[in-house]
mmCIF file of C-alpha atoms in Angstrom:
data_model
loop_
_atom_site.group_PDB
_atom_site.id
_atom_site.type_symbol
_atom_site.label_atom_id
_atom_site.label_comp_id
_atom_site.label_asym_id
_atom_site.label_seq_id
_atom_site.Cartn_x
_atom_site.Cartn_y
_atom_site.Cartn_z
ATOM 1 C CA MET U 1 58.804 52.636 -231.257
ATOM 2 C CA GLN U 2 57.377 51.620 -227.912
ATOM 3 C CA CYS U 3 59.090 51.442 -224.536
ATOM 4 C CA ALA U 4 57.901 48.720 -222.198
ATOM 5 C CA PRO U 5 57.935 48.797 -218.396
ATOM 6 C CA ARG U 6 61.184 47.423 -217.034
ATOM 7 C CA GLY U 7 60.831 47.215 -213.283
ATOM 8 C CA SER U 8 61.066 49.463 -210.346
ATOM 9 C CA SER U 9 63.563 51.543 -208.523
ATOM 10 C CA SER U 10 61.143 52.215 -205.737
ATOM 11 C CA GLY U 11 61.961 51.117 -202.249
ATOM 12 C CA SER U 12 59.917 50.303 -199.212
ATOM 13 C CA ARG U 13 59.417 52.882 -196.499
ATOM 14 C CA GLY U 14 57.723 51.485 -193.434
ATOM 15 C CA GLY U 15 55.657 48.999 -195.433
ATOM 16 C CA VAL U 16 54.598 51.569 -198.041
ATOM 17 C CA ARG U 17 56.339 51.352 -201.375
ATOM 18 C CA ALA U 18 57.700 54.630 -202.687
ATOM 19 C CA ALA U 19 55.671 56.346 -205.369
ATOM 20 C CA THR U 20 58.503 56.864 -207.842
ATOM 21 C CA ALA U 21 59.425 54.006 -210.129
ATOM 22 C CA ARG U 22 61.667 53.320 -213.046
ATOM 23 C CA PHE U 23 58.979 52.756 -215.631
ATOM 24 C CA GLY U 24 60.892 51.794 -218.707
ATOM 25 C CA THR U 25 64.002 52.214 -220.755
ATOM 26 C CA CYS U 26 64.096 53.205 -224.410
ATOM 27 C CA ALA U 27 67.460 51.862 -225.527
ATOM 28 C CA ALA U 28 66.993 53.353 -228.992
ATOM 29 C CA LEU U 29 66.653 56.798 -227.441
ATOM 30 C CA GLY U 30 69.021 56.160 -224.547
ATOM 31 C CA ILE U 31 66.545 57.318 -221.923
ATOM 32 C CA THR U 32 64.900 55.925 -218.812
ATOM 33 C CA VAL U 33 61.355 57.034 -218.111
ATOM 34 C CA TYR U 34 60.255 57.591 -214.509
ATOM 35 C CA VAL U 35 56.678 57.880 -213.359
ATOM 36 C CA SER U 36 55.418 59.035 -209.998
ATOM 37 C CA LEU U 37 52.023 59.536 -208.467
ATOM 38 C CA ASP U 38 50.865 63.115 -208.106
ATOM 39 C CA PRO U 39 51.508 64.044 -204.437
ATOM 40 C CA ALA U 40 47.974 65.461 -204.130
ATOM 41 C CA ILE U 41 46.523 62.086 -205.140
ATOM 42 C CA ALA U 42 48.968 60.174 -202.927
ATOM 43 C CA ALA U 43 47.954 62.308 -199.942
ATOM 44 C CA ARG U 44 44.293 61.339 -200.390
ATOM 45 C CA LEU U 45 44.949 57.582 -200.466
ATOM 46 C CA LYS U 46 44.192 55.555 -197.348
ATOM 47 C CA ARG U 47 46.333 52.458 -197.698
ATOM 48 C CA ASN U 48 46.076 49.223 -195.739
ATOM 49 C CA GLU U 49 48.974 47.995 -193.574
ATOM 50 C CA ALA U 50 50.675 46.616 -196.713
ATOM 51 C CA GLY U 51 50.517 50.014 -198.441
ATOM 52 C CA LEU U 52 47.756 48.966 -200.842
ATOM 53 C CA VAL U 53 44.326 50.231 -201.877
ATOM 54 C CA ALA U 54 41.535 48.172 -203.393
ATOM 55 C CA ALA U 55 40.981 48.665 -207.121
ATOM 56 C CA VAL U 56 37.655 47.732 -208.712
ATOM 57 C CA ALA U 57 37.356 47.472 -212.494
ATOM 58 C CA GLN U 58 33.989 48.247 -214.082
ATOM 59 C CA GLU U 59 33.170 47.747 -217.757
ATOM 60 C CA ARG U 60 32.394 51.015 -219.490
ATOM 61 C CA GLY U 61 29.818 49.713 -221.975
ATOM 62 C CA THR U 62 27.765 47.465 -219.681
ATOM 63 C CA GLY U 63 28.402 48.751 -216.171
ATOM 64 C CA ASP U 64 29.380 45.214 -215.122
ATOM 65 C CA VAL U 65 31.701 45.042 -212.130
ATOM 66 C CA LEU U 66 34.526 42.961 -213.554
ATOM 67 C CA MET U 67 37.107 42.329 -210.867
ATOM 68 C CA MET U 68 38.870 43.553 -207.756
ATOM 69 C CA ALA U 69 42.629 43.714 -207.350
ATOM 70 C CA TRP U 70 45.194 45.716 -205.384
ATOM 71 C CA MET U 71 47.244 48.792 -206.240
ATOM 72 C CA ASP U 72 49.986 50.687 -204.522
ATOM 73 C CA ASP U 73 51.116 54.183 -205.500
ATOM 74 C CA GLU U 74 53.318 52.889 -208.294
ATOM 75 C CA ALA U 75 50.598 50.699 -209.842
ATOM 76 C CA LEU U 76 48.185 53.632 -209.778
ATOM 77 C CA ALA U 77 50.804 55.960 -211.281
ATOM 78 C CA ARG U 78 51.510 53.466 -214.075
ATOM 79 C CA THR U 79 47.786 53.084 -214.758
ATOM 80 C CA LEU U 80 47.278 56.848 -214.940
ATOM 81 C CA ALA U 81 50.323 57.267 -217.201
ATOM 82 C CA THR U 82 49.557 54.455 -219.656
ATOM 83 C CA ARG U 83 45.780 53.828 -219.456
ATOM 84 C CA LYS U 84 46.674 50.134 -219.071
ATOM 85 C CA ALA U 85 45.279 48.663 -215.852
ATOM 86 C CA THR U 86 48.296 47.839 -213.696
ATOM 87 C CA TYR U 87 47.911 46.034 -210.397
ATOM 88 C CA TYR U 88 50.127 44.759 -207.591
ATOM 89 C CA SER U 89 50.153 41.018 -206.908
ATOM 90 C CA ARG U 90 50.354 40.316 -203.199
ATOM 91 C CA SER U 91 51.283 36.667 -203.736
ATOM 92 C CA ARG U 92 53.989 37.292 -206.350
ATOM 93 C CA GLN U 93 54.962 40.684 -204.916
ATOM 94 C CA GLN U 94 55.211 42.233 -208.360
ATOM 95 C CA TYR U 95 53.302 44.450 -210.749
ATOM 96 C CA TRP U 96 51.170 43.043 -213.519
ATOM 97 C CA VAL U 97 49.447 44.706 -216.430
ATOM 98 C CA LYS U 98 46.037 43.169 -217.051
ATOM 99 C CA GLY U 99 46.204 41.132 -220.240
ATOM 100 C CA GLU U 100 49.964 41.266 -220.648
ATOM 101 C CA THR U 101 50.154 37.477 -220.823
ATOM 102 C CA SER U 102 46.513 36.473 -221.457
ATOM 103 C CA GLY U 103 45.587 39.109 -224.019
ATOM 104 C CA HIS U 104 42.547 39.990 -221.866
ATOM 105 C CA THR U 105 43.399 43.672 -221.619
ATOM 106 C CA GLN U 106 41.769 46.567 -219.823
ATOM 107 C CA TYR U 107 41.965 49.969 -221.480
ATOM 108 C CA VAL U 108 41.314 52.541 -218.766
ATOM 109 C CA HIS U 109 38.982 55.415 -219.665
ATOM 110 C CA GLU U 110 38.464 56.839 -216.212
ATOM 111 C CA VAL U 111 39.840 56.445 -212.677
ATOM 112 C CA ARG U 112 37.875 57.595 -209.638
ATOM 113 C CA LEU U 113 38.802 57.706 -205.970
ATOM 114 C CA ASP U 114 36.041 56.893 -203.480
ATOM 115 C CA CYS U 115 35.001 59.245 -200.685
ATOM 116 C CA ASP U 116 37.163 57.466 -198.089
ATOM 117 C CA GLY U 117 40.254 57.281 -200.298
ATOM 118 C CA ASP U 118 40.648 53.542 -199.775
ATOM 119 C CA THR U 119 39.304 52.276 -203.109
ATOM 120 C CA VAL U 120 39.826 53.296 -206.708
ATOM 121 C CA LEU U 121 37.339 52.586 -209.477
ATOM 122 C CA LEU U 122 38.643 51.949 -212.973
ATOM 123 C CA ILE U 123 36.179 52.376 -215.841
ATOM 124 C CA VAL U 124 37.578 50.133 -218.563
ATOM 125 C CA ASP U 125 37.061 48.571 -221.943
ATOM 126 C CA GLN U 126 37.601 44.868 -221.317
ATOM 127 C CA GLU U 127 38.967 42.588 -224.043
ATOM 128 C CA GLY U 128 38.212 38.946 -223.291
ATOM 129 C CA ALA U 129 37.573 37.543 -219.830
ATOM 130 C CA ALA U 130 38.276 39.722 -216.810
ATOM 131 C CA CYS U 131 38.482 36.837 -214.345
ATOM 132 C CA HIS U 132 41.491 34.525 -214.158
ATOM 133 C CA THR U 133 39.019 31.601 -214.306
ATOM 134 C CA GLY U 134 38.020 32.617 -217.837
ATOM 135 C CA THR U 135 34.628 34.139 -217.027
ATOM 136 C CA HIS U 136 33.532 37.618 -218.047
ATOM 137 C CA THR U 137 33.552 38.880 -214.462
ATOM 138 C CA CYS U 138 34.818 37.541 -211.158
ATOM 139 C CA TRP U 139 31.193 37.558 -209.990
ATOM 140 C CA ASP U 140 29.782 35.159 -212.604
ATOM 141 C CA GLY U 141 29.749 32.294 -210.080
ATOM 142 C CA ASP U 142 27.793 31.763 -206.894
ATOM 143 C CA VAL U 143 24.937 34.108 -206.043
ATOM 144 C CA LEU U 144 24.596 34.297 -202.267
ATOM 145 C CA LEU U 145 21.399 36.377 -202.235
ATOM 146 C CA SER U 146 19.074 37.557 -204.962
ATOM 147 C CA ASP U 147 15.679 39.174 -205.306
ATOM 148 C CA PRO U 148 13.105 36.384 -205.043
ATOM 149 C CA LEU U 149 10.971 38.043 -207.710
ATOM 150 C CA GLY U 150 13.905 38.370 -210.108
ATOM 151 C CA GLN U 151 13.763 42.161 -209.963
ATOM 152 C CA ASN U 152 16.805 44.362 -209.632
#
């Protein structure tokens, strides 16, 4: 039996969404599961004016930088609780689990917070394309500058 995420009971406090969310309901068990971000982690985050931090996904096996998205406290808490990369869509104003509709999932092995607290790094196993355009990474397109000798 598996319980899927079912929305949020978090509210907005001064532009920053609350860190506690209704994560899912298991009707068979008659329980609602709540997840919240550890207060020590939340205190270290430096959010932008929308209450978000940048999240960069890196492929574990290759080291490829796959994509960048946004997280708030709830998205980070869900990611830490489930090991499924969960992001916050600014345009749709909702949470999305990478691969939930496309099948291009990210299993999260490790999450790191940068020295400034404004970016998280997710080390993931990527299934399928990471980019919404269908490419392996979001950086498979235009190269703006490269080493003229082809060296790294």
